[in-house]
mmCIF file of C-alpha atoms in Angstrom:
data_model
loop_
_atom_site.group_PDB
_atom_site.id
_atom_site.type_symbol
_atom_site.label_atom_id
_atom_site.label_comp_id
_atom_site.label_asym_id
_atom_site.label_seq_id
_atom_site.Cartn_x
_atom_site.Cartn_y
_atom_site.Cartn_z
ATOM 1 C CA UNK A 1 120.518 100.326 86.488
ATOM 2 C CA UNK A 2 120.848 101.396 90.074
ATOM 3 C CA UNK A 3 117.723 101.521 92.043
ATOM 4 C CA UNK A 4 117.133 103.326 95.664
ATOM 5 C CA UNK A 5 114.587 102.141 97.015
ATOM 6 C CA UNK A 6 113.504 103.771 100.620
ATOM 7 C CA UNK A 7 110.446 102.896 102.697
ATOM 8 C CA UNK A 8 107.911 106.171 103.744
ATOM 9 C CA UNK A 9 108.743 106.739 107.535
ATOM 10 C CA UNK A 10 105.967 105.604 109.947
ATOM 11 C CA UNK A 11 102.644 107.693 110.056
ATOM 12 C CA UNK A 12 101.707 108.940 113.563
ATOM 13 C CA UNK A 13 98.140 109.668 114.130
ATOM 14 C CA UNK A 14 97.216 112.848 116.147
ATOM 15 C CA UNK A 15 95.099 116.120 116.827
ATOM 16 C CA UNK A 16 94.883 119.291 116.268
ATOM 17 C CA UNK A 17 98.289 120.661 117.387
ATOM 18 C CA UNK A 18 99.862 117.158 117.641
ATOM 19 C CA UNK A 19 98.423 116.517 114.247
ATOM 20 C CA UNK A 20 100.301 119.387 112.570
ATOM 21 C CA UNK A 21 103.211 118.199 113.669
ATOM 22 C CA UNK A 22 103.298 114.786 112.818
ATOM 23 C CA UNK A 23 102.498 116.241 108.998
ATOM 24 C CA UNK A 24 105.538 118.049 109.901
ATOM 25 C CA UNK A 25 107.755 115.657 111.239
ATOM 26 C CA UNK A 26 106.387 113.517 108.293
ATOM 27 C CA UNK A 27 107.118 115.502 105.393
ATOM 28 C CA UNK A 28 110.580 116.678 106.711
ATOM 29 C CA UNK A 29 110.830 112.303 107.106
ATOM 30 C CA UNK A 30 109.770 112.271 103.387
ATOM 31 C CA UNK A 31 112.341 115.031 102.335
ATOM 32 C CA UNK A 32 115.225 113.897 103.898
ATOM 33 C CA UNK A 33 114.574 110.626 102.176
ATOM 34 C CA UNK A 34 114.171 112.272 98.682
ATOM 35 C CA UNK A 35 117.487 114.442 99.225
ATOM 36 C CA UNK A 36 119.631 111.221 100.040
ATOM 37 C CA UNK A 37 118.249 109.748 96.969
ATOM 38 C CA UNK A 38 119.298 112.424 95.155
ATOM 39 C CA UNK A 39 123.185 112.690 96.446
ATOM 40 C CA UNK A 40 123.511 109.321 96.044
ATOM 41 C CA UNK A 41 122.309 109.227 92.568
ATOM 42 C CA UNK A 42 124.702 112.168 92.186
ATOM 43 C CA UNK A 43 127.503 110.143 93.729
ATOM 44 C CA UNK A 44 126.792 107.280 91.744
ATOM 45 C CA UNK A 45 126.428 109.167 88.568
ATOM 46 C CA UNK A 46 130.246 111.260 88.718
ATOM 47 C CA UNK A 47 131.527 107.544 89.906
ATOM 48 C CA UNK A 48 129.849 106.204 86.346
ATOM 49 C CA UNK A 49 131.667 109.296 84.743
ATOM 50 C CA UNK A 50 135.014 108.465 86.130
ATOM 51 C CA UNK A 51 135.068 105.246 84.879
ATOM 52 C CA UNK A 52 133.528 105.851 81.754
ATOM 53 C CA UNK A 53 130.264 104.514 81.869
ATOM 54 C CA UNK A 54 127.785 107.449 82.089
ATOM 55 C CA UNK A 55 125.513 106.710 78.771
ATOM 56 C CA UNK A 56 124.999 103.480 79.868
ATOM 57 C CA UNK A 57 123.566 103.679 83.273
ATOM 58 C CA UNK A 58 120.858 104.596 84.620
ATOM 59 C CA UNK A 59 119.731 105.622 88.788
ATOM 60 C CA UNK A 60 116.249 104.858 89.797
ATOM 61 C CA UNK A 61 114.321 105.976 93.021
ATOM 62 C CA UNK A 62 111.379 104.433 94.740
ATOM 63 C CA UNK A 63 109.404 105.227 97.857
ATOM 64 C CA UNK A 64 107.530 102.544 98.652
ATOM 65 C CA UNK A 65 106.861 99.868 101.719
ATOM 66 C CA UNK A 66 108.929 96.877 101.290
ATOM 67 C CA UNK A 67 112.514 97.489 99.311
ATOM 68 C CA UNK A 68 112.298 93.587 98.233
ATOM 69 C CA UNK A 69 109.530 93.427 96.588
ATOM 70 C CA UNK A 70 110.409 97.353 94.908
ATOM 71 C CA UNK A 71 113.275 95.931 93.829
ATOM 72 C CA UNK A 72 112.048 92.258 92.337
ATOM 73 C CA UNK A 73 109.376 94.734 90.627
ATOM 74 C CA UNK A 74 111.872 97.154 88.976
ATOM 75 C CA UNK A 75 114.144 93.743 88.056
ATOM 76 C CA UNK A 76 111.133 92.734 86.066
ATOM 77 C CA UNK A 77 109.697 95.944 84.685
ATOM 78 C CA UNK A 78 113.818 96.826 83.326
ATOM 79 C CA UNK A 79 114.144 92.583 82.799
ATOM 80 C CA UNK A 80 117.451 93.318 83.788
ATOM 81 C CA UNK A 81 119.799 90.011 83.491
ATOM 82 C CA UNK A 82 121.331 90.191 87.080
ATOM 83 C CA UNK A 83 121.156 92.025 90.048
ATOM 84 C CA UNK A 84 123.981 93.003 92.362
ATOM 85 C CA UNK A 85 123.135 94.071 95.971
ATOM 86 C CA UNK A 86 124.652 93.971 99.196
ATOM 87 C CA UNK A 87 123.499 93.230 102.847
ATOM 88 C CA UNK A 88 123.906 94.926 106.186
ATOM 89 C CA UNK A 89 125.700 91.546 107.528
ATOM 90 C CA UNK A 90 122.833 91.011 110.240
ATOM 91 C CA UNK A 91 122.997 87.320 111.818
ATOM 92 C CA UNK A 92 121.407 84.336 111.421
ATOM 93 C CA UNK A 93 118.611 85.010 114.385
ATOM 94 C CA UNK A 94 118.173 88.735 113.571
ATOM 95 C CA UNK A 95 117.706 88.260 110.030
ATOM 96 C CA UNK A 96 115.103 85.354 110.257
ATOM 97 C CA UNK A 97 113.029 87.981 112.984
ATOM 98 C CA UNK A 98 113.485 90.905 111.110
ATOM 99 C CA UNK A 99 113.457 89.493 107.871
ATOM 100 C CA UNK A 100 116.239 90.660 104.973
ATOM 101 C CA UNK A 101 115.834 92.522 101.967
ATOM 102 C CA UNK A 102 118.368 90.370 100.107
ATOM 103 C CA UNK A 103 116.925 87.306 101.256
ATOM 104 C CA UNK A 104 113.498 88.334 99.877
ATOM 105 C CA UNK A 105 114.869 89.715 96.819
ATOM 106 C CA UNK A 106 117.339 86.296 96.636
ATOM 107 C CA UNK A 107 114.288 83.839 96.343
ATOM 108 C CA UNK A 108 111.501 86.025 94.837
ATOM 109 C CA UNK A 109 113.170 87.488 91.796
ATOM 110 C CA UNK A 110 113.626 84.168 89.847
ATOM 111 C CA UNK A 111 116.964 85.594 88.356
ATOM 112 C CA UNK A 112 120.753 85.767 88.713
ATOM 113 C CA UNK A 113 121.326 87.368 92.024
ATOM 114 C CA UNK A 114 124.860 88.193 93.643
ATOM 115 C CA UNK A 115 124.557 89.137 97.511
ATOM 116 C CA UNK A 116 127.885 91.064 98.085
ATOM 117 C CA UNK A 117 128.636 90.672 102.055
ATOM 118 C CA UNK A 118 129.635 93.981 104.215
ATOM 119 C CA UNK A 119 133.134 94.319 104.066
ATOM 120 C CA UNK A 120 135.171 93.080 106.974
ATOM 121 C CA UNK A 121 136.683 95.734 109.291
ATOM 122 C CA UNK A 122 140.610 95.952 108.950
ATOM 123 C CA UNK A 123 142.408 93.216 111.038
ATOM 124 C CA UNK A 124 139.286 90.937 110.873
ATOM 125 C CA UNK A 125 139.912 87.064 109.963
#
């Protein structure tokens, strides 16, 4: 199971005029959003058919706030048996203000869990 899971873009509160084009600027947000889910479920699907695996995945979208606990959620509703997911690489001080998706998803989802780190640019030690 592959899941995307993106979070709605920010609301902006207006009127008249400005208010039509928030909804605008909002619902081109929400499209753009829905059309990179669906490449990359394309991608990911011809990748499955290359190597042979395309009746026995499966892609899954969500559009929700907070991709760790969308993802913990999905884990349980699919009780898959492990989930594989990577991380942006942020450090230590950015991650603990900002919070991480894989650290929420790491101790919330009370299963196996694999964080696969970015990979390191060419020439890096």
């Amino acid at each position: 199971i592959f899941a995307y899971v993106v979070e709605p873009p920010p609301v902006t509160m207006g009127a008249g005029f400005a208010s039509a084009v928030s909804a605008d600027l909002y619902a081109n947000s929400v499209n753009e959003a829905i059309q990179a889910g669906k490449r990359l479920a394309s991608q990911t699907k011809e990748k499955c058919e290359t190597l042979g695996l395309q009746n026995h995945t499966r892609f899954l979208e969500r559009m929700t706030s907070g991709a760790g606990p969308a993802i913990v959620e999905i884990a349980n509703e699919e009780d898959v048996s492990l989930i594989v997911m990577g991380n942006r690489g942020m450090g230590t001080l950015r991650r603990t203000f900002l919070g991480s998706v894989s650290d929420y998803v790491l101790h919330h989802a009370h299963r196996p869990t694999i964080i696969v780190p970015p990979a390191k640019p060419a020439g890096a030690s």
